Structure formats: C-alpha cells, structure tokens
Amino acid sequence: MDKERHIMKRIVVPMLLIFAVVLSACTSTSATPSASLTPRPSSSSTTPTSLTHIRVPMGYVANVQYAPFYVAVDKGYFAQEGIEIEFDYRVETDGMKLVGAGELPFAVVSGEQVPLARAQGLPVVYVFEWWQKFPVAIVSLADKNIKTPQDLVGKSVGIPGFFGASYTGWRGLLYKAGLKESDIKVLGIGFTQVSALKQKQVDAVVGYVNNEPIQLRAAGYDVNVIAVSDYISMVANGIVTNEQTIKDKPELVRGFVRALLRGLQDTIADPDTAFKISTKYVEGLGADPKSDAIQRQVLTESIKLWTADKPGRTDAAAWDTTQEVLINMGLLKDKLDSSTLFTNQFIDEVNP
C-alpha cells in the first residue's frame, strides 16, 4: 500500500501503496532503467491492433500482492481493452500530483491520500477500491497479552514513522477506541518491526496484517494481532483518476477498471494460478520453497483483504470515517463532500 513501505525492501507491500502512471496517446514509450516493462500478453482475436500505452508506477518493488495486475496482463485482459501496461516500481514518482495535474490518467494510491489531495485543489477521483479492508494492524508476541486497543495503554509501541498509511491506520484505531497517543509510549523504529519484537525492544508494533504476523509465525513465534479493520472502516488502496479523464475518456477508465476487476476476480478464485503467473513478474519468486511458502501465505492473507460481495466498489461511509480520522490527526481542516472523492460509476457499469 504505500510510499512509506518502499524505503526498505520488505517481504510484502501493504499496499498500501504508490504512485503514477503515464499515458502516451496511442504510442508506446520506452522503459527507463528503473522501470519494468510488462511482458506482452498472448495475442487474442479480440485484442485491438493499436494499444494505448500506460506506465503504472506501483510504489513498491515487484511483489506477489500485485497478482491481480499480473493476472490481468498475462491473460490479456488489459490488451482486450486496448491498454498496454508497463509497471514502474519507482517510488519517487508522485502519481497523485501528476494525476491531479492531468498529466497521468491513473495511479495506485491509499485512500486517505484522496481527501488530502482534493483539499489542495487536485481534481482526483477514486474509481476502484482494490483493498476492501485497511491492512494495518498492531502486532505483539502472545506473552504480552495485548488483545484489544485498551491493552495498549501504558505499553510501548514501535511504529515505522509518523507518516503514511501505517500511521493513519494507527491513529484511526486510537480514534475509534477513544484513546490518545499520549496514553501509549510510541517510538519511531523504522521498518524493523519483526526484529524489534524478537529482541523485545517494544511491547507491540504497527505493521500489516499480511506481513509481520506471517514472518513471525514462520519463525516460530505466537502472536496476537489487532486488525484496524476490525474496529474502524477506512478506505485503503485503490485506483485514482481525474475529473478530466472521466469526462473525456470514460471508455479508458471503464476498460482499466474492467481489466483489473477480471484480474482480481481470477486471483481470488484461483490463487495457485495467480501465484504461478506472478513468478513471471517478481524476481526470485518460485525459486526458494521456504520463501515461496511465506509468499503464498502473503497472497492468501491479502486475498482476505480484497474479497467483497462486489469487489472494486467503495462506500461513502468509509470515506466519511477516513476524513474524520484525518481531521482528528490535524491533516485535514474540514470534511469534504464524500461524493466528490469517489465514484462507483465504472465498477457498477462493468459489474452490475
């Protein structure tokens, strides 16, 4: 999920990833050394002869959590929509700003970024909720007996930093539980959550449901996990576009959404095939049985966060709650009209 997590190459994303995409009319651009050009899918009788090339900065290194994208490309779903995808794993590209400026058509972003961008005058619109549950969690070793937010009072909690999706999730949990950060000893520990727990430097850490618990259990530790999504509903990672693209190129938005939805549905329905396809896009994946066992569990836990009755659809109430958390954090002054932040138009059109 997000830009913060690219600072160190951890086992998984979060997703929460996160930015940028470049659209070049109907011509293809060359990949730069730091970008990864997606292999072309197999030819299809329904594939247009001319494809619109879109470079999609992912906000993190290639990872099995991008399986829905890999599946959609590999099976030709994007190509069938007239779209050629190039994955760009560079974190320094600020996709939100470029989409807001109309220079890019899409970006992968974490939901809390959208109201912050709109408050700055950027006309971005969220069109596809990929992660249906906010993946941030509070993780602790079982012997600490930390099972609820109230159990954190007086304890030490390590956090990667006071920024990004992990911090927003942390503050959202405190907000819902009626706690203040001053009730807890919060320490910035960088992306060292697993080692910090192993070495008993802190009582608990802020991490991701599909990351630290898996690593710790694989190492033989019993853990307790407080999932933020069990207490509060906030908008997580998804796809953002801009008002101009929606107005001028609705067929492009519709095609992107439809292709990604098909990739997501296939991944959820057949994780084994999705994992196998991901080995074509993620260096080292499929090469080490021990590592692969962890990555398969990462995919399994991620799928639980993606699954919904109508994948891709987003909820107005979750946007209101997300804004309340941002206001409580002092990052947003006033609540915006949630209807300006997102639209379900395209997901409802492709999946009525």
GROMACS .gro file of C-alpha atoms in nm, residues 82-312:
model
  231
   82GLY     CA    1  -0.684  -0.159  -2.585
   83ILE     CA    2  -0.439  -0.093  -2.300
   84GLU     CA    3  -0.073  -0.186  -2.275
   85ILE     CA    4   0.058  -0.175  -1.916
   86GLU     CA    5   0.414  -0.101  -1.812
   87PHE     CA    6   0.486  -0.143  -1.440
   88ASP     CA    7   0.707   0.123  -1.285
   89TYR     CA    8   0.830   0.034  -0.937
   90ARG     CA    9   0.995   0.369  -0.867
   91VAL     CA   10   0.867   0.535  -0.552
   92GLU     CA   11   0.988   0.887  -0.626
   93THR     CA   12   0.723   0.948  -0.893
   94ASP     CA   13   0.440   1.143  -0.731
   95GLY     CA   14   0.146   0.992  -0.914
   96MET     CA   15  -0.121   1.174  -0.718
   97LYS     CA   16   0.011   1.514  -0.815
   98LEU     CA   17   0.057   1.413  -1.177
   99VAL     CA   18  -0.292   1.265  -1.200
  100GLY     CA   19  -0.429   1.577  -1.035
  101ALA     CA   20  -0.247   1.792  -1.290
  102GLY     CA   21  -0.392   1.590  -1.576
  103GLU     CA   22  -0.054   1.457  -1.685
  104LEU     CA   23  -0.140   1.098  -1.591
  105PRO     CA   24  -0.467   0.907  -1.619
  106PHE     CA   25  -0.430   0.669  -1.323
  107ALA     CA   26  -0.236   0.597  -1.006
  108VAL     CA   27  -0.244   0.335  -0.732
  109VAL     CA   28  -0.299   0.519  -0.404
  110SER     CA   29  -0.403   0.464  -0.045
  111GLY     CA   30  -0.748   0.604   0.022
  112GLU     CA   31  -0.654   0.863   0.284
  113GLN     CA   32  -0.449   1.046   0.020
  114VAL     CA   33  -0.757   1.136  -0.184
  115PRO     CA   34  -0.926   1.387   0.053
  116LEU     CA   35  -0.585   1.537   0.129
  117ALA     CA   36  -0.526   1.590  -0.243
  118ARG     CA   37  -0.877   1.727  -0.303
  119ALA     CA   38  -0.828   1.971  -0.017
  120GLN     CA   39  -0.525   2.102  -0.206
  121GLY     CA   40  -0.732   2.158  -0.517
  122LEU     CA   41  -0.634   1.846  -0.709
  123PRO     CA   42  -0.938   1.710  -0.902
  124VAL     CA   43  -0.864   1.343  -0.836
  125VAL     CA   44  -1.138   1.081  -0.816
  126TYR     CA   45  -1.111   0.730  -0.669
  127VAL     CA   46  -1.269   0.476  -0.906
  128PHE     CA   47  -1.176   0.127  -0.782
  129GLU     CA   48  -1.133   0.003  -0.425
  130TRP     CA   49  -0.886  -0.281  -0.456
  131TRP     CA   50  -0.821  -0.336  -0.081
  132GLN     CA   51  -1.160  -0.365   0.085
  133LYS     CA   52  -1.009  -0.368   0.435
  134PHE     CA   53  -0.743  -0.135   0.570
  135PRO     CA   54  -0.448  -0.374   0.618
  136VAL     CA   55  -0.272  -0.204   0.910
  137ALA     CA   56  -0.252  -0.397   1.237
  138ILE     CA   57  -0.096  -0.389   1.582
  139VAL     CA   58   0.120  -0.697   1.628
  140SER     CA   59   0.265  -0.831   1.952
  141LEU     CA   60   0.408  -1.151   2.091
  142ALA     CA   61   0.142  -1.359   2.264
  143ASP     CA   62   0.312  -1.344   2.604
  144LYS     CA   63   0.243  -0.969   2.617
  145ASN     CA   64  -0.131  -1.048   2.628
  146ILE     CA   65  -0.222  -0.747   2.411
  147LYS     CA   66  -0.553  -0.840   2.254
  148THR     CA   67  -0.756  -0.518   2.242
  149PRO     CA   68  -0.674  -0.150   2.187
  150GLN     CA   69  -0.725  -0.084   2.559
  151ASP     CA   70  -0.447  -0.333   2.636
  152LEU     CA   71  -0.204  -0.090   2.469
  153VAL     CA   72  -0.239   0.173   2.742
  154GLY     CA   73   0.094   0.217   2.916
  155LYS     CA   74   0.270  -0.013   2.670
  156SER     CA   75   0.548   0.069   2.423
  157VAL     CA   76   0.453   0.055   2.056
  158GLY     CA   77   0.702   0.074   1.770
  159ILE     CA   78   0.589   0.247   1.452
  160PRO     CA   79   0.775   0.281   1.119
  161GLY     CA   80   0.727   0.657   1.123
  162PHE     CA   81   0.477   0.929   1.191
  163PHE     CA   82   0.352   0.940   0.833
  164GLY     CA   83   0.183   0.730   0.567
  165ALA     CA   84  -0.086   0.464   0.571
  166SER     CA   85   0.052   0.275   0.871
  167TYR     CA   86   0.039   0.588   1.085
  168THR     CA   87  -0.308   0.678   0.958
  169GLY     CA   88  -0.428   0.328   1.043
  170TRP     CA   89  -0.272   0.353   1.389
  171ARG     CA   90  -0.439   0.686   1.456
  172GLY     CA   91  -0.768   0.554   1.320
  173LEU     CA   92  -0.758   0.270   1.572
  174LEU     CA   93  -0.687   0.509   1.859
  175TYR     CA   94  -0.964   0.742   1.740
  176LYS     CA   95  -1.221   0.462   1.732
  177ALA     CA   96  -1.107   0.321   2.067
  178GLY     CA   97  -1.123   0.663   2.236
  179LEU     CA   98  -0.752   0.658   2.316
  180LYS     CA   99  -0.487   0.927   2.285
  181GLU     CA  100  -0.136   0.875   2.162
  182SER     CA  101  -0.016   1.012   2.493
  183ASP     CA  102  -0.177   0.708   2.662
  184ILE     CA  103   0.090   0.494   2.498
  185LYS     CA  104   0.467   0.512   2.461
  186VAL     CA  105   0.504   0.543   2.084
  187LEU     CA  106   0.851   0.501   1.936
  188GLY     CA  107   0.970   0.551   1.580
  189ILE     CA  108   1.162   0.235   1.490
  190GLY     CA  109   1.172   0.246   1.110
  191PHE     CA  110   1.091  -0.074   0.926
  192THR     CA  111   1.236  -0.300   1.194
  193GLN     CA  112   0.911  -0.429   1.341
  194VAL     CA  113   0.994  -0.800   1.334
  195SER     CA  114   1.340  -0.765   1.487
  196ALA     CA  115   1.209  -0.514   1.742
  197LEU     CA  116   0.959  -0.770   1.869
  198LYS     CA  117   1.205  -1.057   1.863
  199GLN     CA  118   1.455  -0.853   2.065
  200LYS     CA  119   1.179  -0.729   2.298
  201GLN     CA  120   1.265  -0.365   2.229
  202VAL     CA  121   0.893  -0.278   2.233
  203ASP     CA  122   0.573  -0.445   2.351
  204ALA     CA  123   0.398  -0.416   2.014
  205VAL     CA  124   0.449  -0.279   1.664
  206VAL     CA  125   0.238  -0.119   1.394
  207GLY     CA  126   0.259  -0.328   1.079
  208TYR     CA  127   0.039  -0.504   0.830
  209VAL     CA  128  -0.194  -0.799   0.871
  210ASN     CA  129  -0.036  -0.972   0.572
  211ASN     CA  130   0.327  -0.910   0.668
  212GLU     CA  131   0.471  -0.912   1.020
  213PRO     CA  132   0.240  -1.181   1.164
  214ILE     CA  133   0.334  -1.414   0.879
  215GLN     CA  134   0.706  -1.354   0.925
  216LEU     CA  135   0.689  -1.404   1.300
  217ARG     CA  136   0.482  -1.721   1.282
  218ALA     CA  137   0.716  -1.861   1.020
  219ALA     CA  138   0.997  -1.802   1.269
  220GLY     CA  139   0.810  -1.996   1.537
  221TYR     CA  140   0.657  -1.713   1.741
  222ASP     CA  141   0.299  -1.699   1.870
  223VAL     CA  142   0.149  -1.356   1.805
  224ASN     CA  143  -0.160  -1.151   1.877
  225VAL     CA  144  -0.294  -0.928   1.602
  226ILE     CA  145  -0.526  -0.630   1.643
  227ALA     CA  146  -0.654  -0.557   1.292
  228VAL     CA  147  -0.752  -0.194   1.244
  229SER     CA  148  -1.031  -0.304   1.008
  230ASP     CA  149  -1.195  -0.497   1.293
  231TYR     CA  150  -1.259  -0.166   1.469
  232ILE     CA  151  -1.292   0.101   1.202
  233SER     CA  152  -1.371   0.111   0.829
  234MET     CA  153  -1.134   0.333   0.633
  235VAL     CA  154  -1.059   0.345   0.261
  236ALA     CA  155  -0.748   0.154   0.162
  237ASN     CA  156  -0.557   0.110  -0.165
  238GLY     CA  157  -0.726   0.153  -0.498
  239ILE     CA  158  -0.718   0.333  -0.831
  240VAL     CA  159  -0.748   0.708  -0.873
  241THR     CA  160  -0.804   0.905  -1.192
  242ASN     CA  161  -0.904   1.268  -1.252
  243GLU     CA  162  -1.217   1.454  -1.350
  244GLN     CA  163  -1.089   1.536  -1.699
  245THR     CA  164  -1.012   1.174  -1.783
  246ILE     CA  165  -1.358   1.071  -1.662
  247LYS     CA  166  -1.513   1.341  -1.882
  248ASP     CA  167  -1.301   1.299  -2.196
  249LYS     CA  168  -1.203   0.931  -2.186
  250PRO     CA  169  -1.466   0.737  -1.993
  251GLU     CA  170  -1.400   0.432  -2.213
  252LEU     CA  171  -1.037   0.428  -2.095
  253VAL     CA  172  -1.143   0.437  -1.729
  254ARG     CA  173  -1.406   0.173  -1.790
  255GLY     CA  174  -1.155  -0.051  -1.968
  256PHE     CA  175  -0.892  -0.015  -1.696
  257VAL     CA  176  -1.147  -0.092  -1.424
  258ARG     CA  177  -1.289  -0.391  -1.612
  259ALA     CA  178  -0.946  -0.543  -1.680
  260LEU     CA  179  -0.829  -0.502  -1.320
  261LEU     CA  180  -1.159  -0.640  -1.186
  262ARG     CA  181  -1.119  -0.951  -1.403
  263GLY     CA  182  -0.762  -0.996  -1.277
  264LEU     CA  183  -0.877  -0.953  -0.919
  265GLN     CA  184  -1.165  -1.197  -0.955
  266ASP     CA  185  -0.940  -1.458  -1.116
  267THR     CA  186  -0.680  -1.416  -0.841
  268ILE     CA  187  -0.939  -1.466  -0.569
  269ALA     CA  188  -1.089  -1.767  -0.748
  270ASP     CA  189  -0.759  -1.938  -0.829
  271PRO     CA  190  -0.468  -1.824  -0.607
  272ASP     CA  191  -0.241  -2.106  -0.725
  273THR     CA  192  -0.255  -1.994  -1.086
  274ALA     CA  193  -0.219  -1.631  -0.978
  275PHE     CA  194   0.093  -1.721  -0.781
  276LYS     CA  195   0.239  -1.906  -1.078
  277ILE     CA  196   0.172  -1.611  -1.307
  278SER     CA  197   0.333  -1.376  -1.053
  279THR     CA  198   0.660  -1.569  -1.081
  280LYS     CA  199   0.696  -1.419  -1.430
  281TYR     CA  200   0.690  -1.068  -1.287
  282VAL     CA  201   0.855  -1.097  -0.944
  283GLU     CA  202   1.225  -1.173  -0.945
  284GLY     CA  203   1.311  -1.472  -0.727
  285LEU     CA  204   0.952  -1.578  -0.671
  286GLY     CA  205   0.921  -1.952  -0.725
  287ALA     CA  206   1.290  -2.015  -0.669
  288ASP     CA  207   1.304  -2.095  -0.297
  289PRO     CA  208   1.050  -2.327  -0.130
  290LYS     CA  209   1.083  -2.169   0.213
  291SER     CA  210   1.042  -1.815   0.083
  292ASP     CA  211   0.763  -1.924  -0.151
  293ALA     CA  212   0.569  -2.073   0.141
  294ILE     CA  213   0.574  -1.732   0.309
  295GLN     CA  214   0.479  -1.554  -0.013
  296ARG     CA  215   0.189  -1.791  -0.071
  297GLN     CA  216   0.065  -1.707   0.278
  298VAL     CA  217   0.106  -1.338   0.197
  299LEU     CA  218  -0.117  -1.384  -0.107
  300THR     CA  219  -0.371  -1.584   0.098
  301GLU     CA  220  -0.394  -1.314   0.365
  302SER     CA  221  -0.408  -1.038   0.102
  303ILE     CA  222  -0.698  -1.206  -0.074
  304LYS     CA  223  -0.894  -1.190   0.251
  305LEU     CA  224  -0.848  -0.813   0.244
  306TRP     CA  225  -0.955  -0.785  -0.121
  307THR     CA  226  -1.266  -1.002  -0.105
  308ALA     CA  227  -1.611  -0.841  -0.110
  309ASP     CA  228  -1.959  -0.908  -0.244
  310LYS     CA  229  -1.883  -0.654  -0.515
  311PRO     CA  230  -1.505  -0.618  -0.548
  312GLY     CA  231  -1.390  -0.275  -0.656
   0.00000   0.00000   0.00000
